[in-house]
Amino acid sequence: DEDTMAEAYATLGVEATTSLDEIGAVYRAKVRFAHPDGVNDPQEKKLKEERTQRLNQAWELIQKARGAK
């Protein structure tokens, strides 16, 4: 659905016209920043886990929609 795809692109902060390779690079950079490993504060860790999950879901959806997965 278009809204879901628009949300996936927005989650990663890219345009729908961005190449899959470029989106992958953005995804990896954002996941590195958002990853909860090494975070001691439970509240911050939970937020980072949720953010990482959203990034993963967006990336998987875009890959699937473009036939890459």
PDB file of N, CA, C and O in Angstrom:
ATOM      1  N   ASP A   1       0.845  -1.186   0.000  1.00  0.00           N
ATOM      2  CA  ASP A   1       0.000   0.000   0.000  1.00  0.00           C
ATOM      3  C   ASP A   1       0.885   1.241   0.000  1.00  0.00           C
ATOM      4  O   ASP A   1       1.962   1.250   0.572  1.00  0.00           O
ATOM      5  N   GLU A   2       0.421   2.275  -0.656  1.00  0.00           N
ATOM      6  CA  GLU A   2       1.233   3.484  -0.864  1.00  0.00           C
ATOM      7  C   GLU A   2       1.616   4.175   0.438  1.00  0.00           C
ATOM      8  O   GLU A   2       2.729   4.667   0.573  1.00  0.00           O
ATOM      9  N   ASP A   3       0.678   4.229   1.389  1.00  0.00           N
ATOM     10  CA  ASP A   3       0.967   4.875   2.669  1.00  0.00           C
ATOM     11  C   ASP A   3       2.078   4.141   3.414  1.00  0.00           C
ATOM     12  O   ASP A   3       2.955   4.759   4.004  1.00  0.00           O
ATOM     13  N   THR A   4       2.030   2.813   3.369  1.00  0.00           N
ATOM     14  CA  THR A   4       3.041   2.003   4.049  1.00  0.00           C
ATOM     15  C   THR A   4       4.409   2.223   3.415  1.00  0.00           C
ATOM     16  O   THR A   4       5.409   2.358   4.118  1.00  0.00           O
ATOM     17  N   MET A   5       4.452   2.271   2.091  1.00  0.00           N
ATOM     18  CA  MET A   5       5.724   2.499   1.402  1.00  0.00           C
ATOM     19  C   MET A   5       6.235   3.908   1.701  1.00  0.00           C
ATOM     20  O   MET A   5       7.428   4.088   1.951  1.00  0.00           O
ATOM     21  N   ALA A   6       5.355   4.881   1.686  1.00  0.00           N
ATOM     22  CA  ALA A   6       5.760   6.254   1.990  1.00  0.00           C
ATOM     23  C   ALA A   6       6.332   6.336   3.402  1.00  0.00           C
ATOM     24  O   ALA A   6       7.338   7.017   3.637  1.00  0.00           O
ATOM     25  N   GLU A   7       5.716   5.618   4.315  1.00  0.00           N
ATOM     26  CA  GLU A   7       6.199   5.592   5.701  1.00  0.00           C
ATOM     27  C   GLU A   7       7.581   4.921   5.783  1.00  0.00           C
ATOM     28  O   GLU A   7       8.456   5.371   6.514  1.00  0.00           O
ATOM     29  N   ALA A   8       7.773   3.854   5.005  1.00  0.00           N
ATOM     30  CA  ALA A   8       9.064   3.154   4.995  1.00  0.00           C
ATOM     31  C   ALA A   8      10.165   4.089   4.493  1.00  0.00           C
ATOM     32  O   ALA A   8      11.242   4.174   5.091  1.00  0.00           O
ATOM     33  N   TYR A   9       9.900   4.785   3.396  1.00  0.00           N
ATOM     34  CA  TYR A   9      10.895   5.734   2.875  1.00  0.00           C
ATOM     35  C   TYR A   9      11.145   6.862   3.879  1.00  0.00           C
ATOM     36  O   TYR A   9      12.289   7.270   4.099  1.00  0.00           O
ATOM     37  N   ALA A  10      10.098   7.358   4.520  1.00  0.00           N
ATOM     38  CA  ALA A  10      10.239   8.431   5.504  1.00  0.00           C
ATOM     39  C   ALA A  10      11.038   7.958   6.715  1.00  0.00           C
ATOM     40  O   ALA A  10      11.864   8.707   7.251  1.00  0.00           O
ATOM     41  N   THR A  11      10.815   6.720   7.146  1.00  0.00           N
ATOM     42  CA  THR A  11      11.552   6.167   8.288  1.00  0.00           C
ATOM     43  C   THR A  11      13.047   6.183   8.021  1.00  0.00           C
ATOM     44  O   THR A  11      13.847   6.493   8.902  1.00  0.00           O
ATOM     45  N   LEU A  12      13.413   5.861   6.774  1.00  0.00           N
ATOM     46  CA  LEU A  12      14.832   5.860   6.412  1.00  0.00           C
ATOM     47  C   LEU A  12      15.320   7.237   5.962  1.00  0.00           C
ATOM     48  O   LEU A  12      16.516   7.439   5.784  1.00  0.00           O
ATOM     49  N   GLY A  13      14.391   8.164   5.757  1.00  0.00           N
ATOM     50  CA  GLY A  13      14.772   9.517   5.368  1.00  0.00           C
ATOM     51  C   GLY A  13      15.259   9.613   3.936  1.00  0.00           C
ATOM     52  O   GLY A  13      16.165  10.397   3.638  1.00  0.00           O
ATOM     53  N   VAL A  14      14.656   8.801   3.046  1.00  0.00           N
ATOM     54  CA  VAL A  14      15.046   8.809   1.638  1.00  0.00           C
ATOM     55  C   VAL A  14      13.817   9.020   0.765  1.00  0.00           C
ATOM     56  O   VAL A  14      12.684   8.842   1.203  1.00  0.00           O
ATOM     57  N   GLU A  15      14.061   9.388  -0.494  1.00  0.00           N
ATOM     58  CA  GLU A  15      12.985   9.542  -1.472  1.00  0.00           C
ATOM     59  C   GLU A  15      12.722   8.199  -2.140  1.00  0.00           C
ATOM     60  O   GLU A  15      13.614   7.343  -2.216  1.00  0.00           O
ATOM     61  N   ALA A  16      11.545   8.032  -2.690  1.00  0.00           N
ATOM     62  CA  ALA A  16      11.182   6.801  -3.390  1.00  0.00           C
ATOM     63  C   ALA A  16      12.038   6.582  -4.637  1.00  0.00           C
ATOM     64  O   ALA A  16      12.179   5.466  -5.107  1.00  0.00           O
ATOM     65  N   THR A  17      12.634   7.648  -5.138  1.00  0.00           N
ATOM     66  CA  THR A  17      13.458   7.551  -6.350  1.00  0.00           C
ATOM     67  C   THR A  17      14.919   7.204  -6.051  1.00  0.00           C
ATOM     68  O   THR A  17      15.704   6.994  -6.968  1.00  0.00           O
ATOM     69  N   THR A  18      15.273   7.126  -4.785  1.00  0.00           N
ATOM     70  CA  THR A  18      16.648   6.812  -4.386  1.00  0.00           C
ATOM     71  C   THR A  18      16.968   5.363  -4.756  1.00  0.00           C
ATOM     72  O   THR A  18      16.129   4.486  -4.609  1.00  0.00           O
ATOM     73  N   SER A  19      18.193   5.127  -5.233  1.00  0.00           N
ATOM     74  CA  SER A  19      18.573   3.762  -5.630  1.00  0.00           C
ATOM     75  C   SER A  19      18.613   2.844  -4.405  1.00  0.00           C
ATOM     76  O   SER A  19      18.837   3.294  -3.281  1.00  0.00           O
ATOM     77  N   LEU A  20      18.419   1.553  -4.660  1.00  0.00           N
ATOM     78  CA  LEU A  20      18.432   0.574  -3.582  1.00  0.00           C
ATOM     79  C   LEU A  20      19.798   0.546  -2.891  1.00  0.00           C
ATOM     80  O   LEU A  20      19.876   0.410  -1.668  1.00  0.00           O
ATOM     81  N   ASP A  21      20.875   0.692  -3.652  1.00  0.00           N
ATOM     82  CA  ASP A  21      22.214   0.724  -3.052  1.00  0.00           C
ATOM     83  C   ASP A  21      22.367   1.906  -2.097  1.00  0.00           C
ATOM     84  O   ASP A  21      22.914   1.768  -1.005  1.00  0.00           O
ATOM     85  N   GLU A  22      21.871   3.065  -2.519  1.00  0.00           N
ATOM     86  CA  GLU A  22      21.951   4.249  -1.662  1.00  0.00           C
ATOM     87  C   GLU A  22      21.085   4.078  -0.413  1.00  0.00           C
ATOM     88  O   GLU A  22      21.495   4.459   0.686  1.00  0.00           O
ATOM     89  N   ILE A  23      19.894   3.523  -0.596  1.00  0.00           N
ATOM     90  CA  ILE A  23      19.010   3.289   0.556  1.00  0.00           C
ATOM     91  C   ILE A  23      19.678   2.327   1.527  1.00  0.00           C
ATOM     92  O   ILE A  23      19.629   2.518   2.742  1.00  0.00           O
ATOM     93  N   GLY A  24      20.330   1.299   0.992  1.00  0.00           N
ATOM     94  CA  GLY A  24      21.032   0.336   1.843  1.00  0.00           C
ATOM     95  C   GLY A  24      22.116   0.996   2.665  1.00  0.00           C
ATOM     96  O   GLY A  24      22.293   0.694   3.851  1.00  0.00           O
ATOM     97  N   ALA A  25      22.847   1.918   2.053  1.00  0.00           N
ATOM     98  CA  ALA A  25      23.907   2.629   2.772  1.00  0.00           C
ATOM     99  C   ALA A  25      23.318   3.497   3.888  1.00  0.00           C
ATOM    100  O   ALA A  25      23.843   3.541   5.003  1.00  0.00           O
ATOM    101  N   VAL A  26      22.218   4.169   3.591  1.00  0.00           N
ATOM    102  CA  VAL A  26      21.547   5.001   4.599  1.00  0.00           C
ATOM    103  C   VAL A  26      21.032   4.118   5.734  1.00  0.00           C
ATOM    104  O   VAL A  26      21.212   4.428   6.913  1.00  0.00           O
ATOM    105  N   TYR A  27      20.417   2.997   5.368  1.00  0.00           N
ATOM    106  CA  TYR A  27      19.899   2.061   6.361  1.00  0.00           C
ATOM    107  C   TYR A  27      21.015   1.602   7.306  1.00  0.00           C
ATOM    108  O   TYR A  27      20.862   1.647   8.525  1.00  0.00           O
ATOM    109  N   ARG A  28      22.134   1.156   6.741  1.00  0.00           N
ATOM    110  CA  ARG A  28      23.230   0.657   7.580  1.00  0.00           C
ATOM    111  C   ARG A  28      23.769   1.748   8.513  1.00  0.00           C
ATOM    112  O   ARG A  28      24.051   1.482   9.683  1.00  0.00           O
ATOM    113  N   ALA A  29      23.885   2.965   8.020  1.00  0.00           N
ATOM    114  CA  ALA A  29      24.372   4.066   8.854  1.00  0.00           C
ATOM    115  C   ALA A  29      23.402   4.354   9.998  1.00  0.00           C
ATOM    116  O   ALA A  29      23.815   4.548  11.146  1.00  0.00           O
ATOM    117  N   LYS A  30      22.121   4.372   9.692  1.00  0.00           N
ATOM    118  CA  LYS A  30      21.118   4.657  10.726  1.00  0.00           C
ATOM    119  C   LYS A  30      21.050   3.543  11.762  1.00  0.00           C
ATOM    120  O   LYS A  30      20.890   3.799  12.944  1.00  0.00           O
ATOM    121  N   VAL A  31      21.171   2.284  11.317  1.00  0.00           N
ATOM    122  CA  VAL A  31      21.127   1.162  12.254  1.00  0.00           C
ATOM    123  C   VAL A  31      22.343   1.189  13.177  1.00  0.00           C
ATOM    124  O   VAL A  31      22.220   0.929  14.373  1.00  0.00           O
ATOM    125  N   ARG A  32      23.509   1.520  12.626  1.00  0.00           N
ATOM    126  CA  ARG A  32      24.710   1.624  13.476  1.00  0.00           C
ATOM    127  C   ARG A  32      24.486   2.649  14.581  1.00  0.00           C
ATOM    128  O   ARG A  32      24.848   2.437  15.735  1.00  0.00           O
ATOM    129  N   PHE A  33      23.891   3.774  14.229  1.00  0.00           N
ATOM    130  CA  PHE A  33      23.654   4.843  15.197  1.00  0.00           C
ATOM    131  C   PHE A  33      22.575   4.453  16.207  1.00  0.00           C
ATOM    132  O   PHE A  33      22.667   4.786  17.387  1.00  0.00           O
ATOM    133  N   ALA A  34      21.547   3.745  15.743  1.00  0.00           N
ATOM    134  CA  ALA A  34      20.388   3.439  16.592  1.00  0.00           C
ATOM    135  C   ALA A  34      20.542   2.151  17.389  1.00  0.00           C
ATOM    136  O   ALA A  34      19.739   1.878  18.272  1.00  0.00           O
ATOM    137  N   HIS A  35      21.555   1.355  17.093  1.00  0.00           N
ATOM    138  CA  HIS A  35      21.668   0.042  17.724  1.00  0.00           C
ATOM    139  C   HIS A  35      21.833   0.165  19.234  1.00  0.00           C
ATOM    140  O   HIS A  35      22.606   0.989  19.721  1.00  0.00           O
ATOM    141  N   PRO A  36      21.115  -0.673  19.989  1.00  0.00           N
ATOM    142  CA  PRO A  36      21.109  -0.547  21.449  1.00  0.00           C
ATOM    143  C   PRO A  36      22.322  -1.144  22.171  1.00  0.00           C
ATOM    144  O   PRO A  36      22.467  -0.951  23.377  1.00  0.00           O
ATOM    145  N   ASP A  37      23.185  -1.867  21.485  1.00  0.00           N
ATOM    146  CA  ASP A  37      24.346  -2.463  22.158  1.00  0.00           C
ATOM    147  C   ASP A  37      25.196  -1.390  22.829  1.00  0.00           C
ATOM    148  O   ASP A  37      25.459  -0.342  22.251  1.00  0.00           O
ATOM    149  N   GLY A  38      25.602  -1.660  24.033  1.00  0.00           N
ATOM    150  CA  GLY A  38      26.466  -0.739  24.764  1.00  0.00           C
ATOM    151  C   GLY A  38      25.730   0.359  25.502  1.00  0.00           C
ATOM    152  O   GLY A  38      26.351   1.191  26.149  1.00  0.00           O
ATOM    153  N   VAL A  39      24.404   0.386  25.398  1.00  0.00           N
ATOM    154  CA  VAL A  39      23.610   1.396  26.100  1.00  0.00           C
ATOM    155  C   VAL A  39      23.232   0.828  27.465  1.00  0.00           C
ATOM    156  O   VAL A  39      22.665  -0.252  27.559  1.00  0.00           O
ATOM    157  N   ASN A  40      23.552   1.566  28.518  1.00  0.00           N
ATOM    158  CA  ASN A  40      23.277   1.094  29.874  1.00  0.00           C
ATOM    159  C   ASN A  40      21.922   1.538  30.410  1.00  0.00           C
ATOM    160  O   ASN A  40      21.319   0.851  31.218  1.00  0.00           O
ATOM    161  N   ASP A  41      21.467   2.702  29.975  1.00  0.00           N
ATOM    162  CA  ASP A  41      20.197   3.236  30.455  1.00  0.00           C
ATOM    163  C   ASP A  41      19.038   2.428  29.860  1.00  0.00           C
ATOM    164  O   ASP A  41      18.887   2.378  28.637  1.00  0.00           O
ATOM    165  N   PRO A  42      18.222   1.769  30.698  1.00  0.00           N
ATOM    166  CA  PRO A  42      17.138   0.912  30.197  1.00  0.00           C
ATOM    167  C   PRO A  42      16.141   1.642  29.288  1.00  0.00           C
ATOM    168  O   PRO A  42      15.680   1.088  28.302  1.00  0.00           O
ATOM    169  N   GLN A  43      15.826   2.878  29.625  1.00  0.00           N
ATOM    170  CA  GLN A  43      14.864   3.632  28.823  1.00  0.00           C
ATOM    171  C   GLN A  43      15.455   3.957  27.446  1.00  0.00           C
ATOM    172  O   GLN A  43      14.785   3.804  26.423  1.00  0.00           O
ATOM    173  N   GLU A  44      16.705   4.384  27.409  1.00  0.00           N
ATOM    174  CA  GLU A  44      17.358   4.685  26.137  1.00  0.00           C
ATOM    175  C   GLU A  44      17.530   3.414  25.305  1.00  0.00           C
ATOM    176  O   GLU A  44      17.340   3.413  24.093  1.00  0.00           O
ATOM    177  N   LYS A  45      17.864   2.326  25.968  1.00  0.00           N
ATOM    178  CA  LYS A  45      18.036   1.036  25.276  1.00  0.00           C
ATOM    179  C   LYS A  45      16.723   0.629  24.606  1.00  0.00           C
ATOM    180  O   LYS A  45      16.707   0.194  23.455  1.00  0.00           O
ATOM    181  N   LYS A  46      15.608   0.769  25.328  1.00  0.00           N
ATOM    182  CA  LYS A  46      14.300   0.418  24.772  1.00  0.00           C
ATOM    183  C   LYS A  46      13.981   1.287  23.558  1.00  0.00           C
ATOM    184  O   LYS A  46      13.503   0.780  22.538  1.00  0.00           O
ATOM    185  N   LEU A  47      14.245   2.581  23.643  1.00  0.00           N
ATOM    186  CA  LEU A  47      13.996   3.478  22.515  1.00  0.00           C
ATOM    187  C   LEU A  47      14.831   3.080  21.304  1.00  0.00           C
ATOM    188  O   LEU A  47      14.348   3.069  20.168  1.00  0.00           O
ATOM    189  N   LYS A  48      16.100   2.745  21.544  1.00  0.00           N
ATOM    190  CA  LYS A  48      16.974   2.342  20.444  1.00  0.00           C
ATOM    191  C   LYS A  48      16.541   1.006  19.842  1.00  0.00           C
ATOM    192  O   LYS A  48      16.617   0.819  18.631  1.00  0.00           O
ATOM    193  N   GLU A  49      16.069   0.092  20.673  1.00  0.00           N
ATOM    194  CA  GLU A  49      15.556  -1.186  20.163  1.00  0.00           C
ATOM    195  C   GLU A  49      14.355  -0.956  19.255  1.00  0.00           C
ATOM    196  O   GLU A  49      14.239  -1.556  18.182  1.00  0.00           O
ATOM    197  N   GLU A  50      13.448  -0.081  19.680  1.00  0.00           N
ATOM    198  CA  GLU A  50      12.256   0.226  18.888  1.00  0.00           C
ATOM    199  C   GLU A  50      12.647   0.903  17.573  1.00  0.00           C
ATOM    200  O   GLU A  50      12.104   0.575  16.518  1.00  0.00           O
ATOM    201  N   ARG A  51      13.585   1.831  17.634  1.00  0.00           N
ATOM    202  CA  ARG A  51      14.046   2.533  16.427  1.00  0.00           C
ATOM    203  C   ARG A  51      14.706   1.553  15.455  1.00  0.00           C
ATOM    204  O   ARG A  51      14.438   1.579  14.259  1.00  0.00           O
ATOM    205  N   THR A  52      15.540   0.662  15.975  1.00  0.00           N
ATOM    206  CA  THR A  52      16.204  -0.331  15.131  1.00  0.00           C
ATOM    207  C   THR A  52      15.168  -1.240  14.479  1.00  0.00           C
ATOM    208  O   THR A  52      15.280  -1.562  13.289  1.00  0.00           O
ATOM    209  N   GLN A  53      14.154  -1.623  15.224  1.00  0.00           N
ATOM    210  CA  GLN A  53      13.105  -2.477  14.674  1.00  0.00           C
ATOM    211  C   GLN A  53      12.363  -1.765  13.537  1.00  0.00           C
ATOM    212  O   GLN A  53      12.093  -2.362  12.493  1.00  0.00           O
ATOM    213  N   ARG A  54      12.044  -0.483  13.727  1.00  0.00           N
ATOM    214  CA  ARG A  54      11.365   0.283  12.670  1.00  0.00           C
ATOM    215  C   ARG A  54      12.236   0.388  11.429  1.00  0.00           C
ATOM    216  O   ARG A  54      11.761   0.256  10.300  1.00  0.00           O
ATOM    217  N   LEU A  55      13.536   0.635  11.619  1.00  0.00           N
ATOM    218  CA  LEU A  55      14.465   0.724  10.487  1.00  0.00           C
ATOM    219  C   LEU A  55      14.535  -0.611   9.742  1.00  0.00           C
ATOM    220  O   LEU A  55      14.501  -0.642   8.510  1.00  0.00           O
ATOM    221  N   ASN A  56      14.628  -1.705  10.490  1.00  0.00           N
ATOM    222  CA  ASN A  56      14.672  -3.037   9.872  1.00  0.00           C
ATOM    223  C   ASN A  56      13.409  -3.318   9.064  1.00  0.00           C
ATOM    224  O   ASN A  56      13.488  -3.820   7.934  1.00  0.00           O
ATOM    225  N   GLN A  57      12.265  -3.007   9.634  1.00  0.00           N
ATOM    226  CA  GLN A  57      11.001  -3.247   8.940  1.00  0.00           C
ATOM    227  C   GLN A  57      10.908  -2.415   7.665  1.00  0.00           C
ATOM    228  O   GLN A  57      10.471  -2.909   6.623  1.00  0.00           O
ATOM    229  N   ALA A  58      11.325  -1.167   7.734  1.00  0.00           N
ATOM    230  CA  ALA A  58      11.284  -0.293   6.554  1.00  0.00           C
ATOM    231  C   ALA A  58      12.201  -0.831   5.464  1.00  0.00           C
ATOM    232  O   ALA A  58      11.813  -0.916   4.289  1.00  0.00           O
ATOM    233  N   TRP A  59      13.413  -1.205   5.810  1.00  0.00           N
ATOM    234  CA  TRP A  59      14.379  -1.727   4.855  1.00  0.00           C
ATOM    235  C   TRP A  59      13.867  -3.007   4.200  1.00  0.00           C
ATOM    236  O   TRP A  59      13.942  -3.178   2.985  1.00  0.00           O
ATOM    237  N   GLU A  60      13.322  -3.915   5.000  1.00  0.00           N
ATOM    238  CA  GLU A  60      12.795  -5.170   4.454  1.00  0.00           C
ATOM    239  C   GLU A  60      11.626  -4.920   3.508  1.00  0.00           C
ATOM    240  O   GLU A  60      11.529  -5.543   2.454  1.00  0.00           O
ATOM    241  N   LEU A  61      10.756  -3.992   3.858  1.00  0.00           N
ATOM    242  CA  LEU A  61       9.611  -3.667   3.016  1.00  0.00           C
ATOM    243  C   LEU A  61      10.072  -3.084   1.673  1.00  0.00           C
ATOM    244  O   LEU A  61       9.576  -3.480   0.614  1.00  0.00           O
ATOM    245  N   ILE A  62      11.031  -2.182   1.707  1.00  0.00           N
ATOM    246  CA  ILE A  62      11.525  -1.561   0.474  1.00  0.00           C
ATOM    247  C   ILE A  62      12.213  -2.618  -0.395  1.00  0.00           C
ATOM    248  O   ILE A  62      11.975  -2.672  -1.614  1.00  0.00           O
ATOM    249  N   GLN A  63      13.029  -3.464   0.213  1.00  0.00           N
ATOM    250  CA  GLN A  63      13.684  -4.521  -0.558  1.00  0.00           C
ATOM    251  C   GLN A  63      12.662  -5.435  -1.223  1.00  0.00           C
ATOM    252  O   GLN A  63      12.794  -5.777  -2.406  1.00  0.00           O
ATOM    253  N   LYS A  64      11.655  -5.831  -0.466  1.00  0.00           N
ATOM    254  CA  LYS A  64      10.619  -6.725  -0.988  1.00  0.00           C
ATOM    255  C   LYS A  64       9.854  -6.056  -2.138  1.00  0.00           C
ATOM    256  O   LYS A  64       9.606  -6.667  -3.167  1.00  0.00           O
ATOM    257  N   ALA A  65       9.505  -4.795  -1.951  1.00  0.00           N
ATOM    258  CA  ALA A  65       8.737  -4.062  -2.964  1.00  0.00           C
ATOM    259  C   ALA A  65       9.539  -3.899  -4.259  1.00  0.00           C
ATOM    260  O   ALA A  65       8.964  -3.869  -5.350  1.00  0.00           O
ATOM    261  N   ARG A  66      10.846  -3.824  -4.128  1.00  0.00           N
ATOM    262  CA  ARG A  66      11.693  -3.656  -5.314  1.00  0.00           C
ATOM    263  C   ARG A  66      12.203  -4.986  -5.864  1.00  0.00           C
ATOM    264  O   ARG A  66      13.022  -5.013  -6.775  1.00  0.00           O
ATOM    265  N   GLY A  67      11.720  -6.074  -5.277  1.00  0.00           N
ATOM    266  CA  GLY A  67      12.089  -7.391  -5.775  1.00  0.00           C
ATOM    267  C   GLY A  67      13.504  -7.836  -5.441  1.00  0.00           C
ATOM    268  O   GLY A  67      14.067  -8.712  -6.077  1.00  0.00           O
ATOM    269  N   ALA A  68      14.076  -7.222  -4.417  1.00  0.00           N
ATOM    270  CA  ALA A  68      15.454  -7.526  -4.036  1.00  0.00           C
ATOM    271  C   ALA A  68      15.517  -8.612  -2.967  1.00  0.00           C
ATOM    272  O   ALA A  68      16.595  -9.046  -2.597  1.00  0.00           O
ATOM    273  N   LYS A  69      14.393  -9.028  -2.465  1.00  0.00           N
ATOM    274  CA  LYS A  69      14.393 -10.006  -1.379  1.00  0.00           C
ATOM    275  C   LYS A  69      13.297 -11.007  -1.569  1.00  0.00           C
ATOM    276  O   LYS A  69      12.267 -10.746  -2.072  1.00  0.00           O
TER     277      LYS A  69
END
